[in-house]
Coordinates of C-alpha atoms in Angstrom, one line a residue:
Chain E
E18 CA 83.2 -292.1 176.8
I19 CA 84.8 -290.7 179.7
V20 CA 85.2 -293.7 182.3
L21 CA 84.9 -292.5 186.4
T22 CA 86.8 -294.6 188.4
Q23 CA 86.1 -294.2 192.0
S24 CA 88.3 -295.4 195.1
P25 CA 88.5 -297.3 197.3
G26 CA 85.3 -299.8 196.5
T27 CA 84.7 -299.8 200.3
L28 CA 85.5 -297.5 202.8
S29 CA 85.0 -298.8 206.7
L30 CA 84.8 -295.8 209.1
S31 CA 83.4 -294.9 212.5
P32 CA 81.1 -292.4 213.3
G33 CA 82.7 -288.9 213.9
E34 CA 85.5 -289.8 211.4
R35 CA 86.5 -288.0 208.3
G36 CA 85.6 -289.6 204.8
T37 CA 87.6 -289.3 201.9
L38 CA 86.3 -290.3 198.5
S39 CA 88.2 -290.3 195.4
C40 CA 86.8 -290.2 191.6
R41 CA 89.1 -290.4 189.0
A42 CA 88.2 -289.7 185.1
S43 CA 89.6 -291.0 182.2
Q44 CA 89.8 -287.9 180.3
S45 CA 89.2 -284.4 181.3
V46 CA 85.9 -283.3 182.7
S47 CA 84.6 -280.2 180.7
G48 CA 84.1 -277.4 182.9
N49 CA 84.3 -279.5 185.8
Y50 CA 80.9 -280.5 185.5
L51 CA 80.9 -283.6 187.9
A52 CA 78.3 -284.3 190.5
W53 CA 78.2 -286.4 193.5
Y54 CA 74.8 -288.7 194.8
Q55 CA 74.3 -290.4 198.0
Q56 CA 72.0 -293.7 197.8
K57 CA 70.7 -295.5 200.5
P58 CA 68.9 -298.9 199.9
G59 CA 65.8 -299.6 198.3
Q60 CA 66.1 -295.5 197.5
A61 CA 66.8 -293.3 194.7
P62 CA 69.9 -291.5 194.5
R63 CA 70.1 -288.2 196.4
L64 CA 72.2 -284.9 194.6
L65 CA 74.7 -284.0 197.2
I66 CA 77.2 -281.9 194.8
Y67 CA 77.0 -280.3 191.6
G68 CA 79.9 -278.3 189.5
A69 CA 82.9 -280.1 191.4
S70 CA 81.9 -278.1 194.5
S71 CA 78.5 -276.7 194.7
R72 CA 76.5 -278.5 197.4
A73 CA 72.5 -279.1 196.6
T74 CA 69.9 -277.6 198.4
G75 CA 69.5 -279.1 202.1
I76 CA 72.9 -280.6 202.0
P77 CA 75.0 -280.4 205.3
D78 CA 77.9 -278.5 205.2
R79 CA 79.8 -281.6 206.7
F80 CA 80.0 -282.5 202.5
S81 CA 81.9 -281.0 200.3
G82 CA 83.4 -281.6 197.0
S83 CA 86.8 -280.4 195.2
G84 CA 88.9 -281.4 192.4
S85 CA 89.4 -280.4 188.6
G86 CA 90.6 -281.9 185.4
T87 CA 90.5 -285.6 185.9
D88 CA 90.7 -286.0 189.8
F89 CA 87.8 -285.0 192.2
T90 CA 86.8 -285.7 195.5
L91 CA 84.2 -286.2 198.3
T92 CA 84.9 -285.2 201.6
I93 CA 82.0 -285.7 204.2
S94 CA 84.0 -283.9 207.3
R95 CA 82.6 -286.0 210.6
L96 CA 80.4 -288.9 209.2
E97 CA 77.0 -289.3 210.9
P98 CA 75.2 -292.7 211.3
E99 CA 72.8 -291.5 208.5
D100 CA 76.2 -291.0 206.1
F101 CA 77.1 -294.6 205.9
A102 CA 75.4 -295.4 202.4
V103 CA 76.8 -295.8 198.7
Y104 CA 78.4 -292.7 196.9
Y105 CA 78.6 -292.3 193.0
C106 CA 80.2 -289.8 191.0
Q107 CA 79.0 -288.5 187.6
Q108 CA 80.4 -286.6 184.9
Y109 CA 77.6 -284.3 182.8
G110 CA 80.3 -282.3 180.9
T111 CA 80.6 -284.8 177.9
S112 CA 77.9 -286.9 176.4
P113 CA 77.1 -289.5 177.4
W114 CA 76.9 -289.0 181.0
T115 CA 78.6 -291.6 182.9
F116 CA 78.7 -292.7 186.4
G117 CA 81.4 -294.1 188.6
Q118 CA 80.7 -297.7 189.9
G119 CA 80.3 -296.1 193.6
T120 CA 82.2 -296.3 196.7
K121 CA 80.4 -298.0 200.0
V122 CA 81.0 -296.3 203.3
E123 CA 80.2 -298.5 206.2
I124 CA 80.4 -298.8 209.7
K125 CA 83.4 -299.8 211.4
Chain N
Q12 CA 58.3 -279.6 195.2
V13 CA 58.6 -281.5 191.8
Q14 CA 57.7 -285.5 192.1
L15 CA 58.0 -288.0 189.5
Q16 CA 56.5 -291.1 189.1
E17 CA 57.1 -294.3 186.8
S18 CA 54.6 -296.2 185.8
G19 CA 54.5 -299.7 183.6
P20 CA 54.6 -303.5 182.8
G21 CA 56.9 -304.7 185.6
L22 CA 57.6 -307.9 183.6
V23 CA 58.7 -308.2 179.6
K24 CA 59.2 -311.0 177.7
P25 CA 62.8 -311.1 176.1
S26 CA 62.8 -309.5 172.8
E27 CA 59.9 -307.6 173.2
T28 CA 59.8 -304.0 173.9
L29 CA 59.6 -302.4 177.4
S30 CA 57.5 -299.2 178.0
L31 CA 57.6 -296.7 180.8
T32 CA 55.7 -293.6 181.6
C33 CA 56.8 -290.7 184.0
T34 CA 54.2 -288.6 185.2
V35 CA 55.8 -285.2 186.5
S36 CA 53.7 -283.4 189.2
G37 CA 54.2 -280.1 191.3
G38 CA 55.9 -278.2 188.0
S39 CA 55.4 -278.1 184.4
I40 CA 57.3 -280.3 182.3
S41 CA 58.3 -277.7 179.9
N42 CA 61.5 -276.1 179.3
Y43 CA 63.5 -278.5 181.0
Y44 CA 65.6 -281.8 180.3
W45 CA 64.1 -285.5 181.8
S46 CA 66.0 -288.6 181.6
W47 CA 65.9 -292.1 182.5
I48 CA 68.5 -293.7 184.6
R49 CA 68.5 -297.5 185.0
Q50 CA 70.5 -299.7 187.8
P51 CA 70.5 -303.5 187.8
P52 CA 70.2 -305.2 191.1
G53 CA 73.1 -304.8 192.8
K54 CA 74.7 -302.7 190.2
G55 CA 75.7 -299.1 189.4
L56 CA 73.9 -296.4 187.6
E57 CA 73.8 -295.8 183.8
W58 CA 72.2 -292.8 181.8
V59 CA 70.0 -294.3 179.4
G60 CA 68.9 -291.2 177.6
S61 CA 67.0 -287.6 177.8
V62 CA 64.5 -285.5 176.1
Y63 CA 63.9 -281.9 176.3
S64 CA 60.3 -280.5 176.5
S65 CA 60.6 -279.7 172.8
G66 CA 61.0 -283.4 171.7
T67 CA 64.7 -283.2 171.3
T68 CA 66.4 -286.1 172.1
N69 CA 70.2 -287.4 173.3
Y70 CA 70.2 -291.2 173.9
N71 CA 73.4 -293.7 175.0
P72 CA 75.0 -295.1 172.4
S73 CA 75.7 -298.1 174.5
L74 CA 71.9 -299.3 173.7
K75 CA 72.7 -299.1 170.3
G76 CA 69.6 -297.9 169.0
R77 CA 67.2 -299.5 170.8
V78 CA 66.1 -296.7 172.6
T79 CA 63.0 -294.3 171.8
M80 CA 62.1 -291.5 174.2
S81 CA 59.1 -289.1 174.1
V82 CA 57.2 -286.2 175.9
D83 CA 53.4 -285.2 176.2
T84 CA 53.5 -281.9 177.5
S85 CA 49.5 -282.2 177.8
K86 CA 49.6 -284.8 180.4
N87 CA 53.0 -283.8 182.0
Q88 CA 54.2 -286.8 181.1
F89 CA 57.5 -288.6 179.5
S90 CA 57.9 -292.1 178.3
L91 CA 60.7 -294.7 177.3
R92 CA 60.5 -297.5 175.0
L93 CA 63.4 -300.1 174.7
S94 CA 63.0 -302.8 172.2
S95 CA 64.7 -305.9 171.4
V96 CA 65.4 -306.4 175.4
T97 CA 67.3 -309.2 177.0
A98 CA 68.0 -310.3 180.6
A99 CA 70.7 -307.5 180.7
D100 CA 68.1 -305.0 180.5
T101 CA 66.5 -305.9 183.9
A102 CA 67.0 -303.1 186.3
V103 CA 65.3 -300.5 188.3
Y104 CA 64.1 -297.7 186.0
H105 CA 64.1 -294.5 187.5
C106 CA 63.0 -291.1 185.6
V107 CA 64.7 -287.9 186.7
R108 CA 64.3 -284.5 185.9
S109 CA 68.1 -283.2 184.6
S110 CA 70.2 -280.3 184.3
G111 CA 73.2 -282.5 183.2
Y112 CA 73.0 -283.2 187.1
F113 CA 70.1 -285.2 188.2
L114 CA 68.2 -283.3 190.6
Y115 CA 64.9 -284.6 191.1
W116 CA 64.3 -288.7 191.1
G117 CA 61.1 -291.1 190.2
Q118 CA 61.6 -293.6 193.0
G119 CA 62.3 -296.4 190.1
S120 CA 60.0 -299.1 188.6
L121 CA 62.0 -302.7 188.7
V122 CA 61.6 -304.0 185.0
T123 CA 62.4 -307.8 184.6
V124 CA 63.2 -309.3 181.5
S125 CA 61.8 -313.2 181.3
S126 CA 60.0 -315.5 180.0

């Protein structure tokens, strides 16, 4: 199975700062079928990005995804208070679909 | 707007079978893939398996043949059965509509495995 490794484990930032989250795959992700999710405590995850760079409906344009092959990035251009959460990447190019272990974005 | 709601026992004894049902509203269950994703308390996400509205299934091999999923199109529901459970199966179980990625999620149902 494809193992996804996210870094850093925790990212401490202030509102208004730029956040850069990394997701590295153990082998190439077929079709760049890579998604990103945001999860807040007690809530289900919310889809942010699919296909490595396409924003889901209703997602603000401060969220952007990039990358291909084995290296992918989620960028939050200017952190808003509601963006502090845990972020997961997920690949759906090769079964079994797998998730990264998550990056927590916390208030500095 | 598609909505999903999990239902089933919150407590299951070790070695028994966990059973959950997901009811889909706001849209038809037909012509989509439907999945279960679980999250142990304080931990990350794990894809359990998926079922197409026709009944075709795809399971995570890590669950070693313990998983069965099915669809009831007449009730707009799909179900999960996980046999021979242990404490390691304690988790919040989410039902999800999938297109490879996971767009519509249920709120999740906590299932605890304990005697």
